[in-house]
Coordinates of C-alpha atoms in Angstrom, one line a residue:
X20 CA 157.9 154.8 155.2
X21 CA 161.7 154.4 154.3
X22 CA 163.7 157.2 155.8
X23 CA 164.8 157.9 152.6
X24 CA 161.2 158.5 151.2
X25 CA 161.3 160.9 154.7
X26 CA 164.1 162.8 153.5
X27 CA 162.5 163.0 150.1
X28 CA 158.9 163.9 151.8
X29 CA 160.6 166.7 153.7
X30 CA 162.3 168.1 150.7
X31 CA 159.5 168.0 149.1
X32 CA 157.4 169.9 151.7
X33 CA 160.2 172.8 152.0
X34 CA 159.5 173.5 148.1
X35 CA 156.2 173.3 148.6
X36 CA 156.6 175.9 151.5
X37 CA 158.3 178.3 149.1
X38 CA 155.9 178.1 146.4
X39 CA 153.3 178.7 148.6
X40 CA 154.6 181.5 150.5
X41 CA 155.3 183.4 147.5
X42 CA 152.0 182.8 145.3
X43 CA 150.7 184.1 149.1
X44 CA 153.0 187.0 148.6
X45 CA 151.6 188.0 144.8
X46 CA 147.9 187.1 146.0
X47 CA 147.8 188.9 148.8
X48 CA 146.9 186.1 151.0
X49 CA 148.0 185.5 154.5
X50 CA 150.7 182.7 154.2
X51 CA 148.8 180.2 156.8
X52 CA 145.8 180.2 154.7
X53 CA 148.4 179.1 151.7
X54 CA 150.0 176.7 153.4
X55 CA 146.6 174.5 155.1
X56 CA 145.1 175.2 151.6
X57 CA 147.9 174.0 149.7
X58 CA 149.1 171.0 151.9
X59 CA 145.4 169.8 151.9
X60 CA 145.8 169.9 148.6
X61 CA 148.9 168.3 148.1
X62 CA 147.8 165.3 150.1
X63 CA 145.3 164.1 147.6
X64 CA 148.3 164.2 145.0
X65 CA 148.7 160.6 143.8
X66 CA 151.5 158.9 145.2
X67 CA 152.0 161.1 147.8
X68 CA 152.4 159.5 151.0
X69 CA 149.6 159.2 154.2
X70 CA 151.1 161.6 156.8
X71 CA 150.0 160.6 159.8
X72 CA 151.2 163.2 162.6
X73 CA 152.6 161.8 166.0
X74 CA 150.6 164.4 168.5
X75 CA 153.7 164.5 170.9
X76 CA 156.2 164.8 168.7
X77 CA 154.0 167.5 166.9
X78 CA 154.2 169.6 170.9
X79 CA 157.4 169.1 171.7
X80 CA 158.9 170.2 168.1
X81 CA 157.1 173.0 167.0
X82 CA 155.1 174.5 170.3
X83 CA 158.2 175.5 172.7
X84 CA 160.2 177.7 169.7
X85 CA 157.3 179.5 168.5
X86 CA 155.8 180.1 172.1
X87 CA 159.1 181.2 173.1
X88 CA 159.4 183.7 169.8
X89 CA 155.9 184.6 170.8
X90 CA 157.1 185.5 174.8
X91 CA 160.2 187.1 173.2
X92 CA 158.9 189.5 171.1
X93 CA 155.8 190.5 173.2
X94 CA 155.8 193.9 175.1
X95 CA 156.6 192.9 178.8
X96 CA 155.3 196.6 180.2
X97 CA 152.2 196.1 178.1
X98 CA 152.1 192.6 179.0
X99 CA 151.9 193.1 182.9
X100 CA 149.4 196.3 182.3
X101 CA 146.5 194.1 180.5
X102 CA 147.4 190.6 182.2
X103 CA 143.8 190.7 183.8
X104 CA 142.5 191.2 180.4
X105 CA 144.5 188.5 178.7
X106 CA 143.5 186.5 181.8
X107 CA 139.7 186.9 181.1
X108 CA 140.3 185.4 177.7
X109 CA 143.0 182.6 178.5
X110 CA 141.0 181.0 181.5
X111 CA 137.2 182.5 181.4
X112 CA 137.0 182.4 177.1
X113 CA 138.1 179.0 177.0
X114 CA 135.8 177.4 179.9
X115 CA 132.9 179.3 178.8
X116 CA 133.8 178.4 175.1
X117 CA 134.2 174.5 176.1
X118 CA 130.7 175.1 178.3
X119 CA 129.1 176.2 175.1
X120 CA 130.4 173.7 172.7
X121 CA 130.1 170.6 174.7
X122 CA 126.5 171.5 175.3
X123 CA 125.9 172.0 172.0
X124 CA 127.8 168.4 170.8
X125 CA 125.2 167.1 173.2
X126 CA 122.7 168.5 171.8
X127 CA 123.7 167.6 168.1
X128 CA 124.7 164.2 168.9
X129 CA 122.5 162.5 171.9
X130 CA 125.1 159.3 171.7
X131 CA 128.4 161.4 172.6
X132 CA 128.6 161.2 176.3
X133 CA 128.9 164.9 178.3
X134 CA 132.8 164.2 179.3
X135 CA 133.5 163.4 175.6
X136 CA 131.6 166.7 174.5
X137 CA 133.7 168.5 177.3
X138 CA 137.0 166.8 175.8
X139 CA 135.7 168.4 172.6
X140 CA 135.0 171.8 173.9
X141 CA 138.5 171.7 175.7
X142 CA 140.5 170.7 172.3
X143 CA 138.9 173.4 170.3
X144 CA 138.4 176.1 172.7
X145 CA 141.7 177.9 172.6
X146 CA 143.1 180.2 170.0
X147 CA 146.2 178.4 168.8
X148 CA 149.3 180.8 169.4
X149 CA 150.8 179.8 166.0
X150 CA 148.0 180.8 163.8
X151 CA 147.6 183.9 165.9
X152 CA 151.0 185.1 165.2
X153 CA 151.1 184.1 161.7
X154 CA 148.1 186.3 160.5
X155 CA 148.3 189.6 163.5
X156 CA 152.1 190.0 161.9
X157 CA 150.7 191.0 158.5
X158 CA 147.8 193.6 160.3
X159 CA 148.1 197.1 162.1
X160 CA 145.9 196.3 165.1
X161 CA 145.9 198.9 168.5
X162 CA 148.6 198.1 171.1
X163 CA 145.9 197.3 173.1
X164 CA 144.2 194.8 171.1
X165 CA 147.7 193.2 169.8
X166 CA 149.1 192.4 173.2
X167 CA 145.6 191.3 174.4
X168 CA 145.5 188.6 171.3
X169 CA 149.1 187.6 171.6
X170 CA 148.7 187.4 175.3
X171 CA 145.8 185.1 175.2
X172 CA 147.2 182.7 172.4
X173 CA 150.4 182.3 174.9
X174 CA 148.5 181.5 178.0
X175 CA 145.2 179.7 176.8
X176 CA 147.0 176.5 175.9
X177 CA 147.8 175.6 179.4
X178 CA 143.7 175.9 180.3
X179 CA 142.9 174.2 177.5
X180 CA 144.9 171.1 178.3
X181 CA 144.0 170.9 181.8
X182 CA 140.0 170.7 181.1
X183 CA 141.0 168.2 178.5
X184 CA 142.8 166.0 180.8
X185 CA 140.3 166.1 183.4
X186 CA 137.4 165.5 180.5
X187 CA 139.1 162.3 178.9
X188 CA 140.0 160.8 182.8
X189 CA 136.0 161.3 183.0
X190 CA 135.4 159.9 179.6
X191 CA 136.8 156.5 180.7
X192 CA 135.6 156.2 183.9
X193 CA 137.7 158.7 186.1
X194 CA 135.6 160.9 188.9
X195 CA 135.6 164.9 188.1
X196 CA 136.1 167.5 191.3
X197 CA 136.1 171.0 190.4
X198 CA 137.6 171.6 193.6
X199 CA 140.6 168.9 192.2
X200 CA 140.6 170.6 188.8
X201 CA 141.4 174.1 190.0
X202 CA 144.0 172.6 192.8
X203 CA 145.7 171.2 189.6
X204 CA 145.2 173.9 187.3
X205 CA 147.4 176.6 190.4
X206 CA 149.9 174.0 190.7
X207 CA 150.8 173.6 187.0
X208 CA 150.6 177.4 186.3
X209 CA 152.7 177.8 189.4
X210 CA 155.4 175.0 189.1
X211 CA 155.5 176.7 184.9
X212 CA 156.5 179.9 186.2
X213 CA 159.3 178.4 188.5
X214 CA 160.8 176.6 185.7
X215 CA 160.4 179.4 183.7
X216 CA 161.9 181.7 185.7
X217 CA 164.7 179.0 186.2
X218 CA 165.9 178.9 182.8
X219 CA 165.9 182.4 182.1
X220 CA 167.8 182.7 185.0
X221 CA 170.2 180.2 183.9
X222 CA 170.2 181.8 180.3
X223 CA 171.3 185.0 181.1
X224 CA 173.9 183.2 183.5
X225 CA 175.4 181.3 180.5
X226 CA 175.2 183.8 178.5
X227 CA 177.6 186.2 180.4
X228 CA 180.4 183.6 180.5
X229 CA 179.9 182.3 177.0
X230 CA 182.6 184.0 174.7
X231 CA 180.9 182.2 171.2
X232 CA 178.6 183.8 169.3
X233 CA 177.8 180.0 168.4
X234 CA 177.4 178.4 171.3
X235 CA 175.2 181.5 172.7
X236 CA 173.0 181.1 169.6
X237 CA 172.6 177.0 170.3
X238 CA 171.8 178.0 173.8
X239 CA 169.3 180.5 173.3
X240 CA 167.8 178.1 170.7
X241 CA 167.6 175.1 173.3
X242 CA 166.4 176.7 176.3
X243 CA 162.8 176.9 174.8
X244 CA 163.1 173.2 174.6
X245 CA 164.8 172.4 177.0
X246 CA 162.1 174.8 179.9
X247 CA 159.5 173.0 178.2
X248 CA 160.5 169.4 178.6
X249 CA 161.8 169.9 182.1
X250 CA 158.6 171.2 182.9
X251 CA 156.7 168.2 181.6
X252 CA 158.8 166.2 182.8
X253 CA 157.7 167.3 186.6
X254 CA 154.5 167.5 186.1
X255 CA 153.6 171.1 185.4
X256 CA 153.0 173.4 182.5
X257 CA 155.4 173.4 179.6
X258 CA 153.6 176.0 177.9
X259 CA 153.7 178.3 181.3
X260 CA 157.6 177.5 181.6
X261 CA 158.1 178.5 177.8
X262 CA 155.9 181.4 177.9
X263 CA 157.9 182.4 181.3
X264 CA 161.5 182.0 179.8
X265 CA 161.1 183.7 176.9
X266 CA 159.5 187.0 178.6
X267 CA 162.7 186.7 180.8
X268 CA 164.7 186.3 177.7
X269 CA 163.3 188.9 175.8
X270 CA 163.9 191.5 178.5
X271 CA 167.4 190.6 179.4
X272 CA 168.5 190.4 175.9
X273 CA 169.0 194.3 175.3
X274 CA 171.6 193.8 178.0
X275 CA 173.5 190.6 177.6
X276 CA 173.8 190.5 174.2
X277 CA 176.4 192.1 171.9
X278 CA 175.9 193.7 168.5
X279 CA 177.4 191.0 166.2
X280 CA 175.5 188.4 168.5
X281 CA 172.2 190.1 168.3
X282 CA 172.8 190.5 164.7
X283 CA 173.6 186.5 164.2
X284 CA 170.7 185.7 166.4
X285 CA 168.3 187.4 164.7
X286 CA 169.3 186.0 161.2
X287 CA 169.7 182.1 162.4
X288 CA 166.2 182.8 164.4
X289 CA 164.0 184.3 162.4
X290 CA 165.0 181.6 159.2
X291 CA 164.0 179.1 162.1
X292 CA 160.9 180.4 163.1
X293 CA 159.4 181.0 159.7
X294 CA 160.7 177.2 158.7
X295 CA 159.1 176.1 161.8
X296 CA 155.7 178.0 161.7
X297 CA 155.5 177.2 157.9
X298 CA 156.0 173.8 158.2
X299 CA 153.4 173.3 161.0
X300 CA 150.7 174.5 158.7
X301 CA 151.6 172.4 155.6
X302 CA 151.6 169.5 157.8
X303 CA 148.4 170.4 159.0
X304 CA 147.3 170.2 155.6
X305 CA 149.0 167.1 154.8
X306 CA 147.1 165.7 157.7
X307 CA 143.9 165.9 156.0
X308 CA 143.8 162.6 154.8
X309 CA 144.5 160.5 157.5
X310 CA 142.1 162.5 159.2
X311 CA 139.3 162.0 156.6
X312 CA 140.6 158.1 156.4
X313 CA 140.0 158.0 159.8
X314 CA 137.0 158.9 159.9
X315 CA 135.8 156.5 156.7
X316 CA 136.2 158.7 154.1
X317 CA 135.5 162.2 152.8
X318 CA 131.4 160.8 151.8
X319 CA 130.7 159.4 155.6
X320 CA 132.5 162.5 156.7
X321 CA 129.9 165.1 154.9
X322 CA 127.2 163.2 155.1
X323 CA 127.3 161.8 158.4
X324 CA 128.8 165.1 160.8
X325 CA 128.4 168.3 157.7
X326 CA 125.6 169.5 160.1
X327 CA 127.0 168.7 163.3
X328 CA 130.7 170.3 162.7
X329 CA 128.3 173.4 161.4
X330 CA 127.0 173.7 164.8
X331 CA 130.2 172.8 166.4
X332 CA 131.9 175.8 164.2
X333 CA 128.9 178.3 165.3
X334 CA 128.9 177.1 169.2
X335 CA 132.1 177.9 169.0
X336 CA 132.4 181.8 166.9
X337 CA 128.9 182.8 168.9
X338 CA 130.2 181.6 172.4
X339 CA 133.5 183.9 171.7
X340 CA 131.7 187.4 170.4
X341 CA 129.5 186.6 173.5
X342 CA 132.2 186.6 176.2
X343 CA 134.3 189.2 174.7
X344 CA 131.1 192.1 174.4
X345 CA 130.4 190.9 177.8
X346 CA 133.8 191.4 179.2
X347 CA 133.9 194.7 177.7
X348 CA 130.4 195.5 178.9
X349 CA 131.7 194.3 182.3
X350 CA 134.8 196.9 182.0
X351 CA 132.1 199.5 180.8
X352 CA 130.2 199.4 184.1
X353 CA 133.1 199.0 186.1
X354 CA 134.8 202.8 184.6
X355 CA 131.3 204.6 185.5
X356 CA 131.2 202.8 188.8
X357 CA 134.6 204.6 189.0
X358 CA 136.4 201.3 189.9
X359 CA 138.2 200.1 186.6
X360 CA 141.0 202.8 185.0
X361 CA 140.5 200.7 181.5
X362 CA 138.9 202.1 178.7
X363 CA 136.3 199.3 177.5
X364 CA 137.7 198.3 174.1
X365 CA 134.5 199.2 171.9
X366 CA 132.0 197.5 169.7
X367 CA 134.9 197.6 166.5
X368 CA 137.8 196.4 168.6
X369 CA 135.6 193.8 169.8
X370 CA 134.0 192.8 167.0
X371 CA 137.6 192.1 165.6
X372 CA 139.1 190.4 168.7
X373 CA 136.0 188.4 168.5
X374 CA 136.8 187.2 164.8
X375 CA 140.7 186.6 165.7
X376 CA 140.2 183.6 167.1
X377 CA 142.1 180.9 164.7
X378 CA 142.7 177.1 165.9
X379 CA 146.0 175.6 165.1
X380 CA 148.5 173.1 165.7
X381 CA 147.1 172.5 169.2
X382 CA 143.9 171.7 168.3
X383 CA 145.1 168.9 166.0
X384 CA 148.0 167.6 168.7
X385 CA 144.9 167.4 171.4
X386 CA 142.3 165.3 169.1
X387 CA 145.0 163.4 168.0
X388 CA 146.1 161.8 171.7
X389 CA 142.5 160.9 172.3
X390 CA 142.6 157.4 173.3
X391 CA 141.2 154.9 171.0
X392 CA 138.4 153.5 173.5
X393 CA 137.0 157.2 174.1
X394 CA 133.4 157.3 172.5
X395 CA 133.0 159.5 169.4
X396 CA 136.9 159.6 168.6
X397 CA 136.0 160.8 164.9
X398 CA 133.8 162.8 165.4
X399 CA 135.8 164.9 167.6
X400 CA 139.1 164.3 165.6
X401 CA 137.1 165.4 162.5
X402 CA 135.7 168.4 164.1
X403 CA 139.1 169.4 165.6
X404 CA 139.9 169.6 161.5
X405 CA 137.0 171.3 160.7
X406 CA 137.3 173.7 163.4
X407 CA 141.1 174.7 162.6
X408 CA 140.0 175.0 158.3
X409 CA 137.2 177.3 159.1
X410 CA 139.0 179.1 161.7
X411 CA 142.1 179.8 159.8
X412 CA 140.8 180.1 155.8
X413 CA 137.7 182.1 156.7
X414 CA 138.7 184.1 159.4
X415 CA 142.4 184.6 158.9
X416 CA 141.8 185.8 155.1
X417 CA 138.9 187.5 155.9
X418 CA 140.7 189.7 159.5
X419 CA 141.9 192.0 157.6
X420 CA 139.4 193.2 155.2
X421 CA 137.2 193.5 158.6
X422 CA 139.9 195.3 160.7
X423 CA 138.9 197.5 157.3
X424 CA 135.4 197.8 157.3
X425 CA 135.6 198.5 161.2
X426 CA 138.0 201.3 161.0
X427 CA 140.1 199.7 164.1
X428 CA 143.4 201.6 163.6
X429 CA 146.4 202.7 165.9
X430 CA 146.0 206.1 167.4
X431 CA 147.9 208.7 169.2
X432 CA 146.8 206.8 172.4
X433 CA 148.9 204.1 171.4
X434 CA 152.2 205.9 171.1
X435 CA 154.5 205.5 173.3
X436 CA 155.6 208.9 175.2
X437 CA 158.5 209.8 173.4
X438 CA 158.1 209.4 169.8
X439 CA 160.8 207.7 167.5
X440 CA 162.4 211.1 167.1
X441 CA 162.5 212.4 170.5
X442 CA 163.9 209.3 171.6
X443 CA 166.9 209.2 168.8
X444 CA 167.1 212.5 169.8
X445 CA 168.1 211.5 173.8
X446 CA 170.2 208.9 172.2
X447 CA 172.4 210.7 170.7
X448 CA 173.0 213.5 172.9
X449 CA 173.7 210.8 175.2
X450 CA 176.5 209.9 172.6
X451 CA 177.3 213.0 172.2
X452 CA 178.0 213.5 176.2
X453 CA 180.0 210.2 175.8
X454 CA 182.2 211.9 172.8
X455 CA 183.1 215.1 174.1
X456 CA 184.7 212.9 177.3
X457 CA 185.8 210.0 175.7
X458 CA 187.3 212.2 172.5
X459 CA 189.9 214.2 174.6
X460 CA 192.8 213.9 176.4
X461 CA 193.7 213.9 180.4
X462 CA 194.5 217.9 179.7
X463 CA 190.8 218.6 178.2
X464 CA 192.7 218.5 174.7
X465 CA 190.8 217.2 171.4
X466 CA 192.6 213.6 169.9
X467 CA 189.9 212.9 167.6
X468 CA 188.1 216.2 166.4
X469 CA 186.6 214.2 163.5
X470 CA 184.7 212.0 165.8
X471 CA 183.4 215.3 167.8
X472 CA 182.8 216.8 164.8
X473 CA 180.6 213.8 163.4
X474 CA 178.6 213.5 166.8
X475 CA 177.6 217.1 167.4
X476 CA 176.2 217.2 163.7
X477 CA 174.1 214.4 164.2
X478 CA 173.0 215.3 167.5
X479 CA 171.9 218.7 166.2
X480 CA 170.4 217.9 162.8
X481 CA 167.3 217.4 164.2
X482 CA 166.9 221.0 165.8
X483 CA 168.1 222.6 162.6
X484 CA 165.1 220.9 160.9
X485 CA 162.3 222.6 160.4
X486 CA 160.1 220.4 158.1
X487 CA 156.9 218.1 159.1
X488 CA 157.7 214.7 160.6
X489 CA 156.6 213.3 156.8
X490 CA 159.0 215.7 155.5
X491 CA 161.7 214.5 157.8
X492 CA 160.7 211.0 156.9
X493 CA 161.2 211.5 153.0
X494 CA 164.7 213.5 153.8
X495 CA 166.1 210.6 156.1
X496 CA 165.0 208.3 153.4
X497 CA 167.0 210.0 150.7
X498 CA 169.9 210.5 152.7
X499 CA 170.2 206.7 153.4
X500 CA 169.2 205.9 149.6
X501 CA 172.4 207.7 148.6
X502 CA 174.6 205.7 151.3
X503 CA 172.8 202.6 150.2
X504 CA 174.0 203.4 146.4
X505 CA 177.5 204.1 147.5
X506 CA 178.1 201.0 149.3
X507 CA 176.9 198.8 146.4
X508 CA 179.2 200.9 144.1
X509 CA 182.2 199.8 146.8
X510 CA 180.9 196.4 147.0
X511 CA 180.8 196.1 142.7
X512 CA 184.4 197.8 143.0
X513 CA 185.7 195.0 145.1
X514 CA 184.1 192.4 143.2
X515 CA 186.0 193.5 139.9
X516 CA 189.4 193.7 142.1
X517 CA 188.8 190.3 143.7
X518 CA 187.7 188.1 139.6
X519 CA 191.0 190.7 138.3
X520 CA 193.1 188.6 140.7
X521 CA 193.8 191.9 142.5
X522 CA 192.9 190.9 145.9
X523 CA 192.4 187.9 147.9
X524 CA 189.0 186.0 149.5
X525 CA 190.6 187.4 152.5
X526 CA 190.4 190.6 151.9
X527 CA 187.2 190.5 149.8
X528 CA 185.4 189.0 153.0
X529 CA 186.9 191.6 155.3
X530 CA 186.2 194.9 153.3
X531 CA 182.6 193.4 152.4
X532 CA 181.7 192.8 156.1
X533 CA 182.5 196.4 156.3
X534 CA 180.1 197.3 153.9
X535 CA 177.3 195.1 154.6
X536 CA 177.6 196.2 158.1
X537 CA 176.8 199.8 156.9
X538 CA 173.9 198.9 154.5
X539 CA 172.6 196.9 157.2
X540 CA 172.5 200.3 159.0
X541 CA 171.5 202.2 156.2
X542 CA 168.3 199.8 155.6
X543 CA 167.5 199.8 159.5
X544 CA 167.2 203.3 159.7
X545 CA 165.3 204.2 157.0
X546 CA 162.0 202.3 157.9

């Protein structure tokens, strides 16, 4: 393809995106499912172009930012307090899932040899971060259930790729020790962390000396990258590395990072992300073809594998509901044995992490670096396919009308111990401690009564209010709707000063940033 037809395929996948995304919006439909729908469609378009994804280009671009969003924005406390949950499913769900599969590809087709079954089981056994993320950010789930699902999809790449090394080397000739599998599996985990901890280390070093907003942003932005390809590089887990950094990062950044940088950050990252995560689906989608090509066409596909990749797709579904109920039957016993302090999660929460288990960009990266020589290449490549379709349109449209049905909902167990209220409130008598000493003089006198003024109201409104908390809501809501309406009236006032001639660019853009800084403010606090 010319690199201008490039440029004009990626132009024409970003309007695609944004088409997509909103007919999601007005339909109500989880934007992944949009996007792999759509770009499946959009590759049978005439004249559109065979994509034909490069697997290692497809890791290296797109896994490191969105693991390291994923890492950021998880809760570290809740993290660390379910880590041997979220270690059941990264490591025991994915080798009992690539158990189940592989027997049942060798069951389904005799001709595939058991190493090439395993390969299979390993690409399509773990829950693919990306699709995870894109669907559990438009549902209310338990804090318990979120971090355990967000947990899992961070961690269970790095298992997945190990068995599936190991089951290729075996596929073409290689000799498999368990004992040699583990040994490798520690040492990747392990030299992940290190690196991991490494660059956030060296992050939060730069950081502090860095006086650009800029250069902080490019740095933050490249040190997902950068932990991931070091790590590779040495021989260890990428994914652990990224998954590593960005908890680090997403600690330290309440510390190190100013207002106005958290605020440029968060614009330039979030526009990245969603560019990034949208795009990965659409390509997805866009793969289709090639795939089906691949595989001799979209006849040998249905009627050669339909009732294989239906087994492959149940092996897979039954094989998760199975570990999870066990698991929780597991931490059932042990609380009446008086051993575990965790609650067991319930047939609803279960039956929902169960059903949140969608395949993704992994998946597809995985099948496609099977060697050419390996038996049954199509099969597995088509099933990989199959796997993240099913996976993604059935279950990701379909999570939330059975999060629903089940009645799975936050509760007061999942609050934190201060409430939003009670911890503005420490806030600002903590400001207000600040005021009353940084307000006055070296003789105890007042210099800015206004500001101690301002301060003790808001530190005291909330005692003098003596509504319900969805009183208080509505009343803080109001409030901020009226500052919301006076700052556009400001910001319509300068625009007429500013087309009259009256004032300069200059000081449109400085009086404007003034504003915007307080509807930002106004906005943020009324949710």
């Amino acid at each position: 393809m010319h690199p201008a037809e490039t440029f004009e395929l990626l132009l024409g996948m970003l309007g695609a995106i944004l088409v997509l995304y909103w007919l999601a919006e007005r339909l109500r439909w989880p934007p992944s499912v949009a996007l792999l729908v759509g770009g499946g469609g959009l590759a049978f378009i005439p004249g559109v172009p065979l994509v034909s994804l490069d697997p290692g280009l497809v890791l290296v671009l797109f896994l490191p930012p969105l693991l390291g969003d994923g890492a950021w924005n998880i809760e570290v406390s809740r993290f660390r307090r379910h880590l041997p949950g979220i270690l059941s499913l990264a490591i025991g769900a994915v080798v009992f899932s690539t158990l189940v599969v592989a027997w049942v590809a060798h069951r389904v087709m005799p001709s595939l040899p058991w190493a090439a079954c395993a390969a299979l089981g390993a690409i399509v056994s773990p829950p693919d971060a990306i699709s995870a993320r894109a669907v559990l950010q438009r549902v209310q789930l338990p804090r318990r259930l979120s971090t355990l699902l967000e947990g899992e999809s961070l961690l269970n790449d790095a298992t997945g790729l190990v068995i599936f090394r190991f089951a290729v080397a075996a596929t073409m000739g290689a000799r498999f020790e368990a004992g040699a599998a583990v040994g490798q599996f520690v040492l990747l985990v392990t030299g992940g962390i290190v690196v991991g901890l490494a660059s956030g280390a060296l992050w939060s070093i730069l950081v502090r000396r860095l006086g650009d907003d800029v250069l902080i942003v490019v740095v933050t932005v490249f040190s997902s990258w950068a932990g991931y390809v070091v790590a590779e590089a040495i021989g260890v887990s990428g994914v652990i590395a990224v998954v590593t950094g960005g908890l680090v990062l997403g600690w330290r950044q309440h510390v190190v990072f100013s207002a106005a940088m958290r605020l440029r950050g968060s614009s330039f990252w979030n526009t990245m992300i969603f560019l990034l995560e949208a795009s990965v689906f659409i390509l997805i989608g866009l793969s289709l073809r090639d795939v089906l090509v691949r595989s001799g066409g979209i006849e040998a596909a249905l009627g050669g594998f339909a009732l294989p990749l239906l087994a492959i797709v149940l092996a897979l579904t039954v094989a998760r509901f199975a570990w999870i109920f066990a698991s929780d039957a597991v931490v059932a016993l042990l609380r009446r044995l008086g051993v575990g302090r965790d609650e067991p999660l319930g047939a609803a929460c279960a039956t929902v992490m169960s059903w949140a288990g969608m395949r993704g960009v992994v998946t597809l990266a995985a099948a496609l670096t099977l060697p050419a020589a390996i038996p049954g290449r199509d099969f597995i490549l088509l099933a990989a396919f199959g796997v993240i379709l099913v996976t993604v349109v059935v279950q990701g449209s379909t999570l939330g009308l059975l999060i629903r049905l089940t009645g799975v909902r936050r509760t007061e167990a999942d609050a934190p111990p201060l409430d939003l209220f009670a911890a503005e409130r420490a806030m600002m008598l903590a400001q207000l401690d600040a005021v009353e000493r940084l307000a006055r003089d070296e003789d105890g006198n007042v210099v800015h009564p206004q500001l101690l003024r301002r301060y003790t109201a808001r530190a005291t409104v909330g005692e003098n209010f003596t509504g319900t908390v969805e009183e208080r809501t509505q009343a803080i809501a109001s409030h901020f709707d009226v500052v919301i309406g006076v700052v556009r009236a400001g910001r319509e006032e300068l625009v007429k000063l500013h087309r009259a001639g009256r004032i300069d660019d200059e000081t449109l853009r400085s009086l404007e940033l003034d504003l915007d800084l307080e509807e930002l403010g106004a906005e943020s606090a009324k949710v």
